[in-house]
Short mmCIF file of C-alpha atoms in Angstrom, two decimals:
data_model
loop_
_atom_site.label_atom_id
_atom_site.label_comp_id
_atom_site.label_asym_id
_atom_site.label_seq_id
_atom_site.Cartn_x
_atom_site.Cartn_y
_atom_site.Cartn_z
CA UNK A 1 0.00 0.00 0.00
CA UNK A 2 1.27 3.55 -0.54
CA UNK A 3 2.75 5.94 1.79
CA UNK A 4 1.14 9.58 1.33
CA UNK A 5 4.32 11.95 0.89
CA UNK A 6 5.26 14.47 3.37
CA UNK A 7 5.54 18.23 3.48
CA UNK A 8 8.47 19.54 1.16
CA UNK A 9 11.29 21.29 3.42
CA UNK A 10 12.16 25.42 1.56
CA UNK A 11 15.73 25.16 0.49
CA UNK A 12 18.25 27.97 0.11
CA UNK A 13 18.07 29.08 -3.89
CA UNK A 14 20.49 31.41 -5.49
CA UNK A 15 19.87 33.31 -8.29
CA UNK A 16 23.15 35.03 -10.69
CA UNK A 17 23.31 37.67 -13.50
CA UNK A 18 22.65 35.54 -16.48
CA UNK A 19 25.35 37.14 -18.04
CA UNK A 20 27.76 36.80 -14.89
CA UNK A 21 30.34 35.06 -17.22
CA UNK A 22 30.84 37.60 -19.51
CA UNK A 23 31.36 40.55 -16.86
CA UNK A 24 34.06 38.32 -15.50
CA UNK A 25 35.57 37.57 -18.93
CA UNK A 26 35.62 41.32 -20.10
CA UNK A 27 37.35 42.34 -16.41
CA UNK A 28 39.87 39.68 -17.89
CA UNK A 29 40.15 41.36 -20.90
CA UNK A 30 40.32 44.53 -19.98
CA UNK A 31 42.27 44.47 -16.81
CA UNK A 32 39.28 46.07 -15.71
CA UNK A 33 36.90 45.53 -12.61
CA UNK A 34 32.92 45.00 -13.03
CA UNK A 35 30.15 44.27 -11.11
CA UNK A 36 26.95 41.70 -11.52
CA UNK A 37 24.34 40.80 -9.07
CA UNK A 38 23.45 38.14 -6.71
CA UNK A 39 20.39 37.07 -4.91
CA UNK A 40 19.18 34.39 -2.46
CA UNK A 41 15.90 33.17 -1.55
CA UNK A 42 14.39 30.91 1.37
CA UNK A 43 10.10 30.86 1.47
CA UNK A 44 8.90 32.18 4.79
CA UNK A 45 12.18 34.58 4.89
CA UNK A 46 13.31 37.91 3.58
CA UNK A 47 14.83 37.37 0.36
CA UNK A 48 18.57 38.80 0.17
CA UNK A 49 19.41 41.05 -3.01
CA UNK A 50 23.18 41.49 -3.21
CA UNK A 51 26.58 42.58 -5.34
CA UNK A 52 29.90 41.13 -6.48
CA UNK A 53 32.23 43.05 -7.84
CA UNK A 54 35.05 41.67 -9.86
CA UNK A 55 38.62 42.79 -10.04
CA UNK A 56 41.88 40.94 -11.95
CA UNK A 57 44.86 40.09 -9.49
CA UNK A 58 48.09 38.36 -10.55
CA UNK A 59 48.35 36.39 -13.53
CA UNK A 60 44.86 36.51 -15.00
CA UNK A 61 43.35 35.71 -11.62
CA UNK A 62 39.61 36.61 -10.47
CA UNK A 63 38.87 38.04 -7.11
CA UNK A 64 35.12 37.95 -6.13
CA UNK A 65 34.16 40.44 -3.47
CA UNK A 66 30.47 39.82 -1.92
CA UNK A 67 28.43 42.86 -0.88
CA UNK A 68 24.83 43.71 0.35
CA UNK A 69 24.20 40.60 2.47
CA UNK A 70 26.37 38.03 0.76
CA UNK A 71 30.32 36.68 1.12
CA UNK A 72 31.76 35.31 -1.87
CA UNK A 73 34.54 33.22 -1.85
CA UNK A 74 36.80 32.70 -5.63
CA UNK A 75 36.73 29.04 -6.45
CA UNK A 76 38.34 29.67 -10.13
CA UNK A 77 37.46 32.82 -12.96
CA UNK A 78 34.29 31.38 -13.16
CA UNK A 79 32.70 29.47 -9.93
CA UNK A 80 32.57 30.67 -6.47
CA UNK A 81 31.00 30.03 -3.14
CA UNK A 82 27.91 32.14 -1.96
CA UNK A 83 27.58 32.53 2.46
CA UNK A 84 24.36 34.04 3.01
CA UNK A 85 24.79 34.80 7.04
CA UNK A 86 20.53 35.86 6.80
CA UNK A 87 20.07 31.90 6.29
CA UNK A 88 22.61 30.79 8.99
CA UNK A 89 25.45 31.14 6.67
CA UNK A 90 24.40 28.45 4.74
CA UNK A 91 27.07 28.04 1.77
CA UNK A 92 26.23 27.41 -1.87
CA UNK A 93 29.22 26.71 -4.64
CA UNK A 94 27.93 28.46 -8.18
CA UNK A 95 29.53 27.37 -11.39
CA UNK A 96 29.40 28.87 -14.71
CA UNK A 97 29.70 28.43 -18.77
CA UNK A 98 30.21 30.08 -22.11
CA UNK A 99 27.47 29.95 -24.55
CA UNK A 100 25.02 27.42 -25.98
CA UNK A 101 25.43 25.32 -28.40
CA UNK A 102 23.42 26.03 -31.88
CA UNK A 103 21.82 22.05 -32.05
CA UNK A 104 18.08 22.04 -32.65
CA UNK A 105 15.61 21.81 -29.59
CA UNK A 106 17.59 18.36 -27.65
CA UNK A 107 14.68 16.56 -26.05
CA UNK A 108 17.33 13.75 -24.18
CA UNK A 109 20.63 13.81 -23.68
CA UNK A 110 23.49 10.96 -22.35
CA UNK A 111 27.10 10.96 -21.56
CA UNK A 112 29.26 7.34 -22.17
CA UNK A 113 30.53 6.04 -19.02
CA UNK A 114 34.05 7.76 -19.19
CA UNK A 115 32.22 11.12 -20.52
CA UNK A 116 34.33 11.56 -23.32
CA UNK A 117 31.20 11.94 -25.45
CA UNK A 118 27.98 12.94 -25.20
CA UNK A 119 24.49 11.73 -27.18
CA UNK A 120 21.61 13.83 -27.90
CA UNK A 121 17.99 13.40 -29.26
CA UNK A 122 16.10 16.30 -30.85
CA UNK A 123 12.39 17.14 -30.94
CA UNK A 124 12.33 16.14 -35.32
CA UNK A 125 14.05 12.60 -34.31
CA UNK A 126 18.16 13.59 -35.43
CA UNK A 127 20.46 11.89 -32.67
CA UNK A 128 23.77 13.15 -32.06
CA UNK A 129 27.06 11.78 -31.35
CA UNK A 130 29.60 14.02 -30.44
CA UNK A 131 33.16 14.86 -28.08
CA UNK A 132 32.18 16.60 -24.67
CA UNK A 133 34.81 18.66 -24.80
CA UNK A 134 35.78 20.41 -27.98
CA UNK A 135 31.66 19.72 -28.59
CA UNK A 136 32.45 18.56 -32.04
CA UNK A 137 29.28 16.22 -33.66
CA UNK A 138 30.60 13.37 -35.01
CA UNK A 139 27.35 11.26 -35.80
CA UNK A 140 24.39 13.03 -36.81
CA UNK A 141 21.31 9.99 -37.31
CA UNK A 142 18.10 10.36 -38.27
CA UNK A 143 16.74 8.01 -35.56
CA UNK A 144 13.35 8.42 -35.29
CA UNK A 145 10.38 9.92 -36.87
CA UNK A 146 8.94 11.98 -33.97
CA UNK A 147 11.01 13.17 -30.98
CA UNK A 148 13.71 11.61 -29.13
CA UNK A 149 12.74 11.19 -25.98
CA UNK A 150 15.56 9.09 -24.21
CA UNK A 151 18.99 7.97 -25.67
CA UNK A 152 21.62 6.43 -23.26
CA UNK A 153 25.23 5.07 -24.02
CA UNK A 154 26.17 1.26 -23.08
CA UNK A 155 28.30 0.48 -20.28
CA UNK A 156 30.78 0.29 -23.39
CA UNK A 157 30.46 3.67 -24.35
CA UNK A 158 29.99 2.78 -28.23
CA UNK A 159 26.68 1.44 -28.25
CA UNK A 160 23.33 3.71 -27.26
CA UNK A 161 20.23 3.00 -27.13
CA UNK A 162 17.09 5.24 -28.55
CA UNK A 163 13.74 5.44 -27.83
CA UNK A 164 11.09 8.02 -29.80
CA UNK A 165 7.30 9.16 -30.31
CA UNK A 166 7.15 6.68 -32.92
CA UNK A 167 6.97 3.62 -30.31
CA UNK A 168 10.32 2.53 -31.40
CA UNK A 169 13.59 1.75 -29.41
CA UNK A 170 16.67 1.51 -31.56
CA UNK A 171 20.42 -0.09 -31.20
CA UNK A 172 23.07 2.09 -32.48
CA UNK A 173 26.65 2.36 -33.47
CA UNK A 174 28.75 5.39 -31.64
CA UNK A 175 31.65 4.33 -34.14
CA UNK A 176 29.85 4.22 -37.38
CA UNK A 177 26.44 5.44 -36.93
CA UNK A 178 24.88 1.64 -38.03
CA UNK A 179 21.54 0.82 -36.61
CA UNK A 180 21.58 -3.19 -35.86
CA UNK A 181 18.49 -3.57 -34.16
CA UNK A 182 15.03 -2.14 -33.88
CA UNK A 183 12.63 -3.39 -30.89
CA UNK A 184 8.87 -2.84 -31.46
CA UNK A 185 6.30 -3.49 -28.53
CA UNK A 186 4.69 -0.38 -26.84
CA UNK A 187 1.20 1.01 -28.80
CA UNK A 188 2.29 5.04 -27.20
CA UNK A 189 5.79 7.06 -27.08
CA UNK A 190 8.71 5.60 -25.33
CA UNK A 191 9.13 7.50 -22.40
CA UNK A 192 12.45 6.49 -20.84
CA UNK A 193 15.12 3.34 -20.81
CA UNK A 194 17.76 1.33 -18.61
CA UNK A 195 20.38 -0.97 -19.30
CA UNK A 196 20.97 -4.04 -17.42
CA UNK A 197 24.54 -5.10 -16.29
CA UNK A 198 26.68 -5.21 -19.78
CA UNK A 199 23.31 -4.16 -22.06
CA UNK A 200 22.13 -7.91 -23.46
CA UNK A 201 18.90 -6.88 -21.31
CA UNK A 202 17.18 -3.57 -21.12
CA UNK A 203 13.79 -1.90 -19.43
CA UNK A 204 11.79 0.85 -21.34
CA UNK A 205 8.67 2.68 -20.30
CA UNK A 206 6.30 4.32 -22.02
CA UNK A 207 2.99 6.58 -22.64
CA UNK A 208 0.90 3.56 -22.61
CA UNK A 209 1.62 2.98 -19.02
CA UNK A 210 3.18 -0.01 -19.09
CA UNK A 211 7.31 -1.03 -18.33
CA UNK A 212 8.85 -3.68 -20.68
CA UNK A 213 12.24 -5.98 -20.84
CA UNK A 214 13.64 -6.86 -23.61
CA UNK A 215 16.47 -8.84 -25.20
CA UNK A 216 18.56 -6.74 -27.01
CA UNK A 217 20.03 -8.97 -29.64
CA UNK A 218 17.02 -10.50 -31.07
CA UNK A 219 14.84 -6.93 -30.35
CA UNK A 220 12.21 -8.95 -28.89
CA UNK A 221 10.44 -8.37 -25.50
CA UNK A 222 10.66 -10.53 -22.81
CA UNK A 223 7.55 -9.54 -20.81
CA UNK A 224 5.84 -6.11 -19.57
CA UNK A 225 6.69 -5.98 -16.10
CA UNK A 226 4.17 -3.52 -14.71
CA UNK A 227 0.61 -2.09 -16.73
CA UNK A 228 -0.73 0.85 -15.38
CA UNK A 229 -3.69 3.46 -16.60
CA UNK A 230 -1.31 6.53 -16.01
CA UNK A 231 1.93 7.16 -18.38
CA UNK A 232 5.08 6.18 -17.15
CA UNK A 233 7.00 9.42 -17.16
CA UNK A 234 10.68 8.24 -16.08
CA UNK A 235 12.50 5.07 -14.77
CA UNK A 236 15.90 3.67 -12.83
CA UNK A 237 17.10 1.26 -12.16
CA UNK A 238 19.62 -0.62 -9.64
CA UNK A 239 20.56 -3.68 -7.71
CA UNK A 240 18.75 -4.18 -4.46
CA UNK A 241 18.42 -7.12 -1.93
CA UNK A 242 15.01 -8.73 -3.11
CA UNK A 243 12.31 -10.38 -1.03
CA UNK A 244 10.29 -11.05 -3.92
CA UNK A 245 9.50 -14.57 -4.79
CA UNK A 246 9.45 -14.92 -8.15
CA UNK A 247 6.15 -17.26 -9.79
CA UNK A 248 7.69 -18.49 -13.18
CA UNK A 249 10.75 -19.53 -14.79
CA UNK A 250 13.96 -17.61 -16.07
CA UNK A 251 13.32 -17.10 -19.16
CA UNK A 252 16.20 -18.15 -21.27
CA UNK A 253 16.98 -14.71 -23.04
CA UNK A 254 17.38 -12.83 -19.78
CA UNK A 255 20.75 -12.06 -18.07
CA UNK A 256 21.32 -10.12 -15.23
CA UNK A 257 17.81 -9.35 -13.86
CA UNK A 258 18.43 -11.36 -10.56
CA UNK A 259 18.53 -8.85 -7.87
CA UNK A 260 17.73 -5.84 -10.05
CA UNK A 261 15.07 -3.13 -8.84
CA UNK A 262 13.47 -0.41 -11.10
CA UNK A 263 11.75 2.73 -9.89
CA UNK A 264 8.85 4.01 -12.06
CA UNK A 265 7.38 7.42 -11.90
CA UNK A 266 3.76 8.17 -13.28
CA UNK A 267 1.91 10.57 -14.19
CA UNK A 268 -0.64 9.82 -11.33
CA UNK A 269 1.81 10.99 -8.97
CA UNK A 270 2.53 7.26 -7.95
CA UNK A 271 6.16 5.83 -7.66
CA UNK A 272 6.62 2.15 -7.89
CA UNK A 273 9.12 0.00 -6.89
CA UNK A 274 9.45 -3.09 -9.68
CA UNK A 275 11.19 -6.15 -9.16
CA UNK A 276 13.13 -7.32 -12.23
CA UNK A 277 13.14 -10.96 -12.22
CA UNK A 278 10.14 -11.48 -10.36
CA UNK A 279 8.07 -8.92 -12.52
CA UNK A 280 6.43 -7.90 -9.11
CA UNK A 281 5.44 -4.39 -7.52
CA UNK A 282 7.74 -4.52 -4.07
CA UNK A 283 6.15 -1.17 -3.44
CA UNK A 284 4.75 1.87 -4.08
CA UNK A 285 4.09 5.58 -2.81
CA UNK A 286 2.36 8.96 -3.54
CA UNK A 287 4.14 12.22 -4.19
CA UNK A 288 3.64 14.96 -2.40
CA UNK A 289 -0.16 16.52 -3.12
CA UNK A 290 -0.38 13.87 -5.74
CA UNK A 291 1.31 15.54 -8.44
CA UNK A 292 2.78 14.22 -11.33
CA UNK A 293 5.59 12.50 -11.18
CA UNK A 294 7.84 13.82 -13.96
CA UNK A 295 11.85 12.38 -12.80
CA UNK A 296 13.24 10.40 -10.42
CA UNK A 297 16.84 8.22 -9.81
CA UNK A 298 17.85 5.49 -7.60
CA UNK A 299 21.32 5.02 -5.63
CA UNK A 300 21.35 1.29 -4.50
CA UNK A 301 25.08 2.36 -3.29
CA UNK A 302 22.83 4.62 -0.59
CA UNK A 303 19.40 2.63 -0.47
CA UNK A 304 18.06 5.90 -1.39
CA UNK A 305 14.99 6.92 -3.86
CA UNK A 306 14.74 10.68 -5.28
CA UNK A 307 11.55 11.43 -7.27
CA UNK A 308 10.95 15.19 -8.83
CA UNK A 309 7.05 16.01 -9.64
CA UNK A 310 5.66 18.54 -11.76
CA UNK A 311 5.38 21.16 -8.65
CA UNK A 312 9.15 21.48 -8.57
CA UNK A 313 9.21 19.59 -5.01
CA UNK A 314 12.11 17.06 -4.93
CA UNK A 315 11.23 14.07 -2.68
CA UNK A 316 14.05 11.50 -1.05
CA UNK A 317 13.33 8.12 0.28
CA UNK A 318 15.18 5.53 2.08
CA UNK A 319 13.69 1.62 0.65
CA UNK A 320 16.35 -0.51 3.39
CA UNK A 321 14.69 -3.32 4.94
CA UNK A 322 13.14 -2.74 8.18
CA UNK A 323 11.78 -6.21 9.80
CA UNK A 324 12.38 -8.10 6.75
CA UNK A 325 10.00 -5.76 4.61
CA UNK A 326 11.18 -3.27 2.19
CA UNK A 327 9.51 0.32 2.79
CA UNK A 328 9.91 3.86 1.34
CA UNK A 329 10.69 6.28 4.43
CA UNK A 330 11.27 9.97 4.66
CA UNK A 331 14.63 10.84 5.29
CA UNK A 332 13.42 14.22 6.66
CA UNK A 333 14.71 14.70 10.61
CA UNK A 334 16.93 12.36 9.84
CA UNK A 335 19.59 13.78 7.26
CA UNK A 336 20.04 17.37 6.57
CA UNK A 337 19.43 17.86 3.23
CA UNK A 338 20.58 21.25 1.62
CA UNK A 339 21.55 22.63 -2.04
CA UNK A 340 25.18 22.01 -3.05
CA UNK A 341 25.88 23.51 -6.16
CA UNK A 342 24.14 25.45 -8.85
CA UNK A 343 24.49 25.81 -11.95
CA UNK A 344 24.54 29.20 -14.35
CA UNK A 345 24.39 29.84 -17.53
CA UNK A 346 22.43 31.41 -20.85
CA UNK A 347 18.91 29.88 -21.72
CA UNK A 348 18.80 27.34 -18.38
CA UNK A 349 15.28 28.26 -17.41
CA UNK A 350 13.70 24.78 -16.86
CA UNK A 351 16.93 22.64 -17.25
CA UNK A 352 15.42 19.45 -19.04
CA UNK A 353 18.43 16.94 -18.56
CA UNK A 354 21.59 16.73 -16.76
CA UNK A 355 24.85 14.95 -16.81
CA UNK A 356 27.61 14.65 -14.19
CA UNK A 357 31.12 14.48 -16.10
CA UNK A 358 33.25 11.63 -14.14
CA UNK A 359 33.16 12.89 -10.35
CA UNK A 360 32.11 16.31 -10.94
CA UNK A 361 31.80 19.14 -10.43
CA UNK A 362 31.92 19.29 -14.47
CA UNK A 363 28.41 18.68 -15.39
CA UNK A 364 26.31 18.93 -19.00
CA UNK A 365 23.10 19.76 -19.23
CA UNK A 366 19.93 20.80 -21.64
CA UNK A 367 17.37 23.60 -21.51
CA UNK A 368 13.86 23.14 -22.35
CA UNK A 369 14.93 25.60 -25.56
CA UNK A 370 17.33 22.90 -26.55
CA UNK A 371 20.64 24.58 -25.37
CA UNK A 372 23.75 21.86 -24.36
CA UNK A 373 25.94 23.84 -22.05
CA UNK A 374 28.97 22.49 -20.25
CA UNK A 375 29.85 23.44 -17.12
CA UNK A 376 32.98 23.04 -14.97
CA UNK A 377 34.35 24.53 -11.85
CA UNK A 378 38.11 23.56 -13.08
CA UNK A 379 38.91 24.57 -16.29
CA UNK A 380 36.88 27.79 -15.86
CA UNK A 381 37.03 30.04 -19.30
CA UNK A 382 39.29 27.63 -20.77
CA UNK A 383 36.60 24.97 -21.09
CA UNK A 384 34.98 25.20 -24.97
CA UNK A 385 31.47 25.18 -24.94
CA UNK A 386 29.35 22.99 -26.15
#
């Protein structure tokens, strides 16, 4: 039976000059100073509205000075630590990039396992392969007929797999663009996938509300694990210690789903917990006011659940096993949970997708506009954009 969610917790946002990058770029230039703006909000307090200002020491260095209500501390030319002493000097790290890239509207996105390149799928069905860092396209497919909505890189990092609005998922070549296989079995738009161990299995969902594994080799499905009236909006999966007992046989094609757990978020607002092999709901719970359920991820490394809804509330569960039964639990009271790092840069409103680039705190993301920005706290200015 579900768990009703509980009341979201107001965390500490900060908000940069859009531009911030480019008043720190032309100080560089110039040998000039400059000045942009910085402001931090928490609901139920006063919001703080205050200043850097930028000035070039040593050998093309950046020093940040905070004013009005914020301390800024330099991290490199273009990241830097907010302390907002209004909200108990909680402290925020804010990185930056150059511009956009000029691909069509990206609907998905992927980085291979090493992120030396990155995948994307566009809104008229083009995927594209290209190098993270210079940004250069080396693969541009015409994968689909209607949007790509998820493409994701085998644990090789030479293989990915597509799925689009045309109910198809697709097996591709990274090396020389070559599409092998083509797996046909949902009736409505694939709405997300995961790969299994080394890829010979993977798990879409989909529109039609159902979640499916398949066989990759011979692009046939193995069976529909769940079937629900709502859409499936986004899944994960991991490995997790089942309790489910599982009523039929392996089936011969499938490898690797012993032990595996995927998380399914709907567009009722309901997240379920899906046992692989067993194809058996281990559990499920509501979002917060019901909303829709539009994101979530699953750390088995943690036993921890995240789920994102349509509200913009961010919800974090802990599924260990309490008395032999698997449960999802609040962590709230029990972990402090506060905002990192944040990201900056042109066209971000209503950031789509996001990557983290080996260990961070390099990180690629999309815009709902399409943008592909790159962002790292290391290389700073010297980083090309992508």
């Amino acid at each position: 039976m579900g768990i009703e969610g509980s009341a979201p917790t107001a965390l500490v946002q900060v908000t940069v000059q859009a531009d911030w990058t480019d008043v720190v770029a032309d100080a560089l230039r110039l040998n000039s100073t400059g000045t942009f703006w910085v402001s931090c909000y928490k609901r139920g307090s006063p919001s703080v509205h205050g200043a850097a200002k930028v000035a070039v020491v040593g050998d093309r260095k950046v020093q940040l000075t905070g004013h009005d209500g914020v301390i800024l501390e330099t991290i490199t030319n273009y990241s830097f630590k907010v302390k907002i002493p209004e909200y108990d000097n909680i402290e925020i790290e804010v990185y930056g990039t150059g511009r956009r890239s000029s691909i069509t509207k990206i609907s998905s996105m992927d980085l291979s396992p090493e992120g030396a390149l990155f995948v994307t799928g566009s809104e008229d069905g083009t995927l594209r392969i290209g190098e993270t860092e210079s940004g250069r396209i080396t693969q541009e497919l015409k994968a689909h007929i209607q949007y790509v909505n998820t493409c994701r890189f085998f644990p090789s990092g030479q293989v990915v797999l597509s799925g689009g609005g045309d109910f198809l998922l697709k097996v591709w070549s990274a090396l020389d663009g070559s599409c092998p296989v083509t797996m046909k079995g949902h009736i409505k738009p694939i709405s997300d996938t995961a790969i299994i161990d080394r890829g010979r299995n993977v798990v879409s969902s989909s529109n039609d509300g159902t979640v499916k594994l398949w066989e990759v080799a011979s692009g046939t499905t193995i069976r529909t694990l769940s079937q629900h009236e709502d859409r499936v909006n986004a899944i994960a999966l991991d490995s997790w210690e089942s309790t489910v007992e599982s009523s039929h046989a392996l089936d011969p094609k499938e490898v690797g789903t012993e032990g595996k757990l995927v998380i399914a978020a709907s567009e009722g607002g309901t997240l379920y917990g899906l046992d692989v092999r067993a194809s058996e709901e281990a559990f499920q719970r509501k979002s917060y006011n019901k909303a829709p359920l539009r994101a979530c991820t699953y750390s088995a490394q943690h036993s921890l659940v995240v789920s994102g809804t349509s509200e913009g509330v961010v919800e974090i569960f802990d599924i260990r096993k309490t008395d032999g039964v698997y449960e999802t639990k609040p962590i709230q009271g029990e972990t402090t949970v506060q905002v990192l790092r944040e990201y900056v840069g042109y066209d971000l409103d209503g950031p789509a997708r996001a990557r983290v680039v080996g260990q961070g705190p390099a990180l690629v993301a999309i815009s709902k506009e399409g943008g592909l920005l790159r962002f790292s706290g290391t290389l700073g200015g010297t980083t090309p954009s992508v």
